[in-house]
mmCIF file of C-alpha atoms in Angstrom:
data_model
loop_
_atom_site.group_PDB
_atom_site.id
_atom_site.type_symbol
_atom_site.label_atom_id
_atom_site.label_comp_id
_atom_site.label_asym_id
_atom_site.label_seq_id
_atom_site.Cartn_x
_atom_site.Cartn_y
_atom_site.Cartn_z
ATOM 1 C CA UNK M 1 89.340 131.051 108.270
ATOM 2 C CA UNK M 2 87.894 128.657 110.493
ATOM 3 C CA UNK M 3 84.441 127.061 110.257
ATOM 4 C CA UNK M 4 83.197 124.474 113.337
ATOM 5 C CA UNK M 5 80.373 122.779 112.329
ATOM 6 C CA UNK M 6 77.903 119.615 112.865
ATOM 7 C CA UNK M 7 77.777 115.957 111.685
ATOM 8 C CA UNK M 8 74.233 115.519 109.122
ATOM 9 C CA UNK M 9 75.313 112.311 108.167
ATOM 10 C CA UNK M 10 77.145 109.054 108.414
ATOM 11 C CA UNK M 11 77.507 106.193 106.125
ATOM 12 C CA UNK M 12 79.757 103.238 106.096
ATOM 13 C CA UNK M 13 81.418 103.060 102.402
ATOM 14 C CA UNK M 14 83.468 100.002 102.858
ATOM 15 C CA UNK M 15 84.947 98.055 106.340
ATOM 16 C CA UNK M 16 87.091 100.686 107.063
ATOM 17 C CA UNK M 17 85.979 103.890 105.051
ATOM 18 C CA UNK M 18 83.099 106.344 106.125
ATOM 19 C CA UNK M 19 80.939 109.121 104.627
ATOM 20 C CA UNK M 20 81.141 112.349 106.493
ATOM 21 C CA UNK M 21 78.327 115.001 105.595
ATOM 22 C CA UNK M 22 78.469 118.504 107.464
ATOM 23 C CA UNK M 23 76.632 121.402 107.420
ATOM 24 C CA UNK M 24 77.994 123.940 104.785
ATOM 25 C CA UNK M 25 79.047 127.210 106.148
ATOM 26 C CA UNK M 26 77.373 130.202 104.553
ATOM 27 C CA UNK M 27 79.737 131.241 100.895
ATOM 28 C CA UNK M 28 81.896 128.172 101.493
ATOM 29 C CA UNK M 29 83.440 127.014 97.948
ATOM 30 C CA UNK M 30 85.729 124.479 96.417
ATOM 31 C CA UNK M 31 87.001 123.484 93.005
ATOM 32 C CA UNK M 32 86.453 119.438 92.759
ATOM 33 C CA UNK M 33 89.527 118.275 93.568
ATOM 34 C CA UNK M 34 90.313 120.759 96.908
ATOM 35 C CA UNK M 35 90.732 119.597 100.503
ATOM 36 C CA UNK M 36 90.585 121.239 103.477
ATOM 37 C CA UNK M 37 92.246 120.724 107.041
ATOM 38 C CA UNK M 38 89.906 119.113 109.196
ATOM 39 C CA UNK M 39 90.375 118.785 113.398
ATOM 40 C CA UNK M 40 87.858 116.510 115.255
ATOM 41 C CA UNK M 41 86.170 118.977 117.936
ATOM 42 C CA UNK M 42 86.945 117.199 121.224
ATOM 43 C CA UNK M 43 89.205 118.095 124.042
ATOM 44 C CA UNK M 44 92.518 117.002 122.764
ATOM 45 C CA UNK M 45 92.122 117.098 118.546
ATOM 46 C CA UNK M 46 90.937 120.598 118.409
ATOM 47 C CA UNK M 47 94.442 121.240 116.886
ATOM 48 C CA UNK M 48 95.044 118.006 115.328
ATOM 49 C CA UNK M 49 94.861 118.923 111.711
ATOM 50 C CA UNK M 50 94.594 116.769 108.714
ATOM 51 C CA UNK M 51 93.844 117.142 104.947
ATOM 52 C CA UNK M 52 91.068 115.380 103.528
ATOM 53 C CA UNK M 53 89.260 115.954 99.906
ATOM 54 C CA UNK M 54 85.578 117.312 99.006
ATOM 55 C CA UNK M 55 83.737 114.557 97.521
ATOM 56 C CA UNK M 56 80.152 115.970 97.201
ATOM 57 C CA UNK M 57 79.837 118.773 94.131
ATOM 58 C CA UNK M 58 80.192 122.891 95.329
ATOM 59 C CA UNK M 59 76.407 123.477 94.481
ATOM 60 C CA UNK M 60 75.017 120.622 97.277
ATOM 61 C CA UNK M 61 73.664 122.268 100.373
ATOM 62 C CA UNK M 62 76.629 120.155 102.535
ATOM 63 C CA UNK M 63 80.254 119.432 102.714
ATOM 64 C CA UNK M 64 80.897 115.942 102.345
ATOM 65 C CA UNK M 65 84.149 114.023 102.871
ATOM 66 C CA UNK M 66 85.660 110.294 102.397
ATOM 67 C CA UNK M 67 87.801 108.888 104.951
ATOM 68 C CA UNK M 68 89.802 105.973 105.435
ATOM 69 C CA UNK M 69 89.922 105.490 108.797
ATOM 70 C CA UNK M 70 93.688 104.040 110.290
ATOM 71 C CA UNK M 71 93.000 102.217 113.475
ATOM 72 C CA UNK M 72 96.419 100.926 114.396
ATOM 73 C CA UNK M 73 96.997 103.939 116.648
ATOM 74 C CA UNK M 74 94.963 106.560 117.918
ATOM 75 C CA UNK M 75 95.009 109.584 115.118
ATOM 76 C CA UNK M 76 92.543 111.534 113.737
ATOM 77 C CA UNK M 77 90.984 108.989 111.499
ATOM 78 C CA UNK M 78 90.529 106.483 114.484
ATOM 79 C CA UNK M 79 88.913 109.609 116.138
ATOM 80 C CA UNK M 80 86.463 109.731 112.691
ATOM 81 C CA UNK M 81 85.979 106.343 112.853
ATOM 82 C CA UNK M 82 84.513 107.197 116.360
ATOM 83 C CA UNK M 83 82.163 110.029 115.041
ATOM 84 C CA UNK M 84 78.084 110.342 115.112
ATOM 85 C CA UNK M 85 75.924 112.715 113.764
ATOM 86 C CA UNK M 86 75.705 115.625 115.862
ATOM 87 C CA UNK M 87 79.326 115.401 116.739
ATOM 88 C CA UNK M 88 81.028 118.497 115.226
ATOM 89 C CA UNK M 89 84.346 118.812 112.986
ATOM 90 C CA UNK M 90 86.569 122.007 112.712
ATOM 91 C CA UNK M 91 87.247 122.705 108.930
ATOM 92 C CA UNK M 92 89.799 125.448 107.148
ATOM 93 C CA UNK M 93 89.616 127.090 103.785
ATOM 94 C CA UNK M 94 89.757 124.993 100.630
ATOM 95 C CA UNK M 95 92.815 124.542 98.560
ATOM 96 C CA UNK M 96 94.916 122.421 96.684
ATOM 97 C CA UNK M 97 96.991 121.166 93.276
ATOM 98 C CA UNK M 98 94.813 118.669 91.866
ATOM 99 C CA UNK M 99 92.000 120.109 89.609
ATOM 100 C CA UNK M 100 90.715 119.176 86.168
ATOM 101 C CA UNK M 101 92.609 119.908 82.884
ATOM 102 C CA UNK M 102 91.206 117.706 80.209
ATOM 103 C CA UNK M 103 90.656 113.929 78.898
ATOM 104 C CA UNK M 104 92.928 111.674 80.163
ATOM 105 C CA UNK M 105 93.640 109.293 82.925
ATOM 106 C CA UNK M 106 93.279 108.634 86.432
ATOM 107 C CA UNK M 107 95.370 106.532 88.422
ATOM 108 C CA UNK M 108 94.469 106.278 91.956
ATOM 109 C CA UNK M 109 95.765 104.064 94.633
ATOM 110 C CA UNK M 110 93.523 103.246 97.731
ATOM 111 C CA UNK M 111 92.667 106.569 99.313
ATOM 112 C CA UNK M 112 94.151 108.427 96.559
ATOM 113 C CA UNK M 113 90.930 107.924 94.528
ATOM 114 C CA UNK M 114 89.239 110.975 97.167
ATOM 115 C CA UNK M 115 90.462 113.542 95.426
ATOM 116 C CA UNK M 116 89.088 112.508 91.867
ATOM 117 C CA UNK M 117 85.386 111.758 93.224
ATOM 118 C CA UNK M 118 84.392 115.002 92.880
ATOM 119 C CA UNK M 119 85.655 115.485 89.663
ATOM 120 C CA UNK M 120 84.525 113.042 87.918
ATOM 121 C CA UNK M 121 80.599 113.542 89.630
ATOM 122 C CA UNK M 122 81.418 117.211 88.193
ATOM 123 C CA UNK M 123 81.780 115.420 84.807
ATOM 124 C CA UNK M 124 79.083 112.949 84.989
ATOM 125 C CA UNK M 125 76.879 115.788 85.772
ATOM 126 C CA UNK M 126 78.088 118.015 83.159
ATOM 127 C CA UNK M 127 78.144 114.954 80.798
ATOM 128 C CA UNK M 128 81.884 115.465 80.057
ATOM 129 C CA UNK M 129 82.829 112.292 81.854
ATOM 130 C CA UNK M 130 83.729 110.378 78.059
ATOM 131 C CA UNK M 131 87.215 110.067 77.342
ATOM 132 C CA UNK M 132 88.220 110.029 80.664
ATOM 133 C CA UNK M 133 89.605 106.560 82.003
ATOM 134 C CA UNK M 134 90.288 105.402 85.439
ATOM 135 C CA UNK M 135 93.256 103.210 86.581
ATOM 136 C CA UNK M 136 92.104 101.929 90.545
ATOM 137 C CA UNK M 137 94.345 99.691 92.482
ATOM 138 C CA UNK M 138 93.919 98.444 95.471
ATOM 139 C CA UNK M 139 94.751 95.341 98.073
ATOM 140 C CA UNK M 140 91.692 93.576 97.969
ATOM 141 C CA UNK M 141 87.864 93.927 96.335
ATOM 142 C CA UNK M 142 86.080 94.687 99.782
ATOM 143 C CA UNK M 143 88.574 98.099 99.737
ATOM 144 C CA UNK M 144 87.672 99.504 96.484
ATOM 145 C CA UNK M 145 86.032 102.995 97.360
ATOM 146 C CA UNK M 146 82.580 103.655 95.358
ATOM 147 C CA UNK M 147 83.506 100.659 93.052
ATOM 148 C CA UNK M 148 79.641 100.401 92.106
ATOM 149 C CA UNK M 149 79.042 104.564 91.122
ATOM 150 C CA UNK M 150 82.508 104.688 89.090
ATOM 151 C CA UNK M 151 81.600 101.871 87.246
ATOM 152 C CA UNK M 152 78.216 103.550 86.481
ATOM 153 C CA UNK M 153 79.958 106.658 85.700
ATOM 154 C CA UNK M 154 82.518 105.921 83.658
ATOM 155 C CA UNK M 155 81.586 102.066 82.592
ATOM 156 C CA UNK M 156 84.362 99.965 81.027
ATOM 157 C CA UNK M 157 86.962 102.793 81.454
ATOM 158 C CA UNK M 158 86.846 102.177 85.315
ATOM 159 C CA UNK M 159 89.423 99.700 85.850
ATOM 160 C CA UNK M 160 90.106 97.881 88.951
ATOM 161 C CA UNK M 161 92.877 95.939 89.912
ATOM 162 C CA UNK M 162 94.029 93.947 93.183
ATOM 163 C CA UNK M 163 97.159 93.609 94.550
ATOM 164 C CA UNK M 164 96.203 90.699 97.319
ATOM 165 C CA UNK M 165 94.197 87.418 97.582
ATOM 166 C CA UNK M 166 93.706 85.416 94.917
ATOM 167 C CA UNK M 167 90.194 85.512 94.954
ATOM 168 C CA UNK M 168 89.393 88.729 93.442
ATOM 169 C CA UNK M 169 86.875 89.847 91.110
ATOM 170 C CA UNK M 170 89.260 92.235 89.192
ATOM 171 C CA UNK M 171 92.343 92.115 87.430
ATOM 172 C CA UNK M 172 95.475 91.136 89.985
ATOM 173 C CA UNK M 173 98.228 92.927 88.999
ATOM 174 C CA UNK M 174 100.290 96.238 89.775
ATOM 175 C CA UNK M 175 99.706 99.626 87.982
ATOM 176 C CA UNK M 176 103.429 99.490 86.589
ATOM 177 C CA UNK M 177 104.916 100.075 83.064
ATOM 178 C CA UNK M 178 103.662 96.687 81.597
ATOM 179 C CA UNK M 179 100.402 97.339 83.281
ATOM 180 C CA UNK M 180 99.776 100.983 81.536
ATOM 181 C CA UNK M 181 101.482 100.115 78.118
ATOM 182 C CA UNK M 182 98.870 97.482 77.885
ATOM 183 C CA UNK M 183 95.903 100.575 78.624
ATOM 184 C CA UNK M 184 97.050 103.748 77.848
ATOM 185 C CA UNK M 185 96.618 104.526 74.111
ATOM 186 C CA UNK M 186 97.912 108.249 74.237
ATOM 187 C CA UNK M 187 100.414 109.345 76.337
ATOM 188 C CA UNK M 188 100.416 112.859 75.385
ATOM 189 C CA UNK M 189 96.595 113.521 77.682
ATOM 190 C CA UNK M 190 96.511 114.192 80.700
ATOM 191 C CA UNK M 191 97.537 112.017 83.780
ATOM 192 C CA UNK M 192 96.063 112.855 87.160
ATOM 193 C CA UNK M 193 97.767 110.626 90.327
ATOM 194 C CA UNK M 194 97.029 109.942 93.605
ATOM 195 C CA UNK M 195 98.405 107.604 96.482
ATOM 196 C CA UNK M 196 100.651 106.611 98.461
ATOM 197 C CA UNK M 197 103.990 108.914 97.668
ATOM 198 C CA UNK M 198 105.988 105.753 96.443
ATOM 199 C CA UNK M 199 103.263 105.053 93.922
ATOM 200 C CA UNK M 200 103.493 108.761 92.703
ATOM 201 C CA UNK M 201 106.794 108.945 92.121
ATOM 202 C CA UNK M 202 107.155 105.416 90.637
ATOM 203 C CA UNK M 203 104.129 106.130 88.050
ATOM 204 C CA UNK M 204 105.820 109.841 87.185
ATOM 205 C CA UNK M 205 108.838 108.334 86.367
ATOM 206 C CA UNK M 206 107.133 105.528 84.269
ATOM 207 C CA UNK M 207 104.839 108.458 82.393
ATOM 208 C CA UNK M 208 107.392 110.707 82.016
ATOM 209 C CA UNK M 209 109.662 108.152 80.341
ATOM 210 C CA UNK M 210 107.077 107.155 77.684
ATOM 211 C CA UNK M 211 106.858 110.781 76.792
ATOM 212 C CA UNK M 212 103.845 112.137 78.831
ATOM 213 C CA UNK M 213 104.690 116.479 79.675
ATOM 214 C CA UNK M 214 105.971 116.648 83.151
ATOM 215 C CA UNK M 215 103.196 119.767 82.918
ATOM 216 C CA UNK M 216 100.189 117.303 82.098
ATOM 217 C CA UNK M 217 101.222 115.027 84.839
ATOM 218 C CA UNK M 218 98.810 116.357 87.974
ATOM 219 C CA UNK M 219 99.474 115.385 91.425
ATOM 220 C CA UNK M 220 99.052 116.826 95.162
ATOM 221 C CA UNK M 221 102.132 118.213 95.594
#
């Protein structure tokens, strides 16, 4: 089914990432977690579709999203970038692979943290957030998403770490085997990954090979 429907709200998360919140279509749902396919409503992106991730919780009276927005060529996120309130966005149903299963860890990689924001405000709310830990890379401090709200949330079991500039705040090294040896003290929870595909596929293959269950290893697929 599809839903057009108005900008509420805009607010600039970091240099290049922006907080969508649209109206809420009457019986709309989502699992924390779920994306939909979204399409700009101007001549021209109508059918230009792209998934992006809930990040408000199913009970708030909007939809919200958080989007990186690419500007080295003109695709939908440059479009976003673009966007005001008023301006309207065509969204889809909700679906998708990543949901919540139990304590464990999150590794997320830029972007890839979208899809856990949800869940772990779920958590916080539901006071369920303990045990969890959170594994955050990205290139520099001014990109970490929500840096200040995870760290409330989930205190010394957000982790953040930097890939470039020497200057950071954070730990400056690569989510790789030496990296989660040093952090992970059970690798039989659950592991929930998002990023780029390299990343996924190079962190499955490192979990997997210290014994985590293939099954207990959540990803979008």
């Amino acid at each position: 089914m599809k839903f057009i429907v108005p900008i509420i709200a805009l607010t600039e998360v970091t240099h290049n990432v922006r907080c969508i919140r649209i109206k809420k279509p009457e019986g709309y749902n989502f699992v924390p977690g779920q994306a939909t396919e979204v399409s700009v409503n101007k001549p021209g992106w109508e059918k230009e579709k792209r998934p992006f991730t809930f990040t408000c919780l199913n009970e708030d009276p909007y939809l919200e999203f958080t989007i990186k927005c690419y500007t080295d060529h003109d695709g939908v996120t440059n479009q976003v970038r673009h966007l005001e309130i008023g301006d309207e966005l065509i969204i889809r149903d909700a679906w998708g692979a990543i949901e919540y299963k139990g304590e464990g860890y999150f590794i997320a990689g830029g972007a890839g943290i979208t899809p856990f924001i949800a869940i772990l405000r779920r958590l916080h709310v539901d006071n369920k957030i303990a045990g969890n830990k959170l594994f955050f890379s990205n290139k520099t401090d001014q990109d970490i998403i929500y840096a200040h709200e995870l760290h409330e949330m989930l205190g010394d079991n957000a982790i953040y770490t930097v890939t470039d500039g020497n200057d950071a705040n954070h730990l400056h090294e690569r989510i790789d085997s030496t990296f989660l040896e040093k952090r992970v003290d059970d690798f039989s929870k659950h592991f929930y990954v998002c990023g780029p595909d390299p990343m996924i596929a190079a962190i499955r293959e490192i979990l997997e090979g210290h014994g985590a269950s293939p099954d207990a290893v959540v990803f979008e697929k």
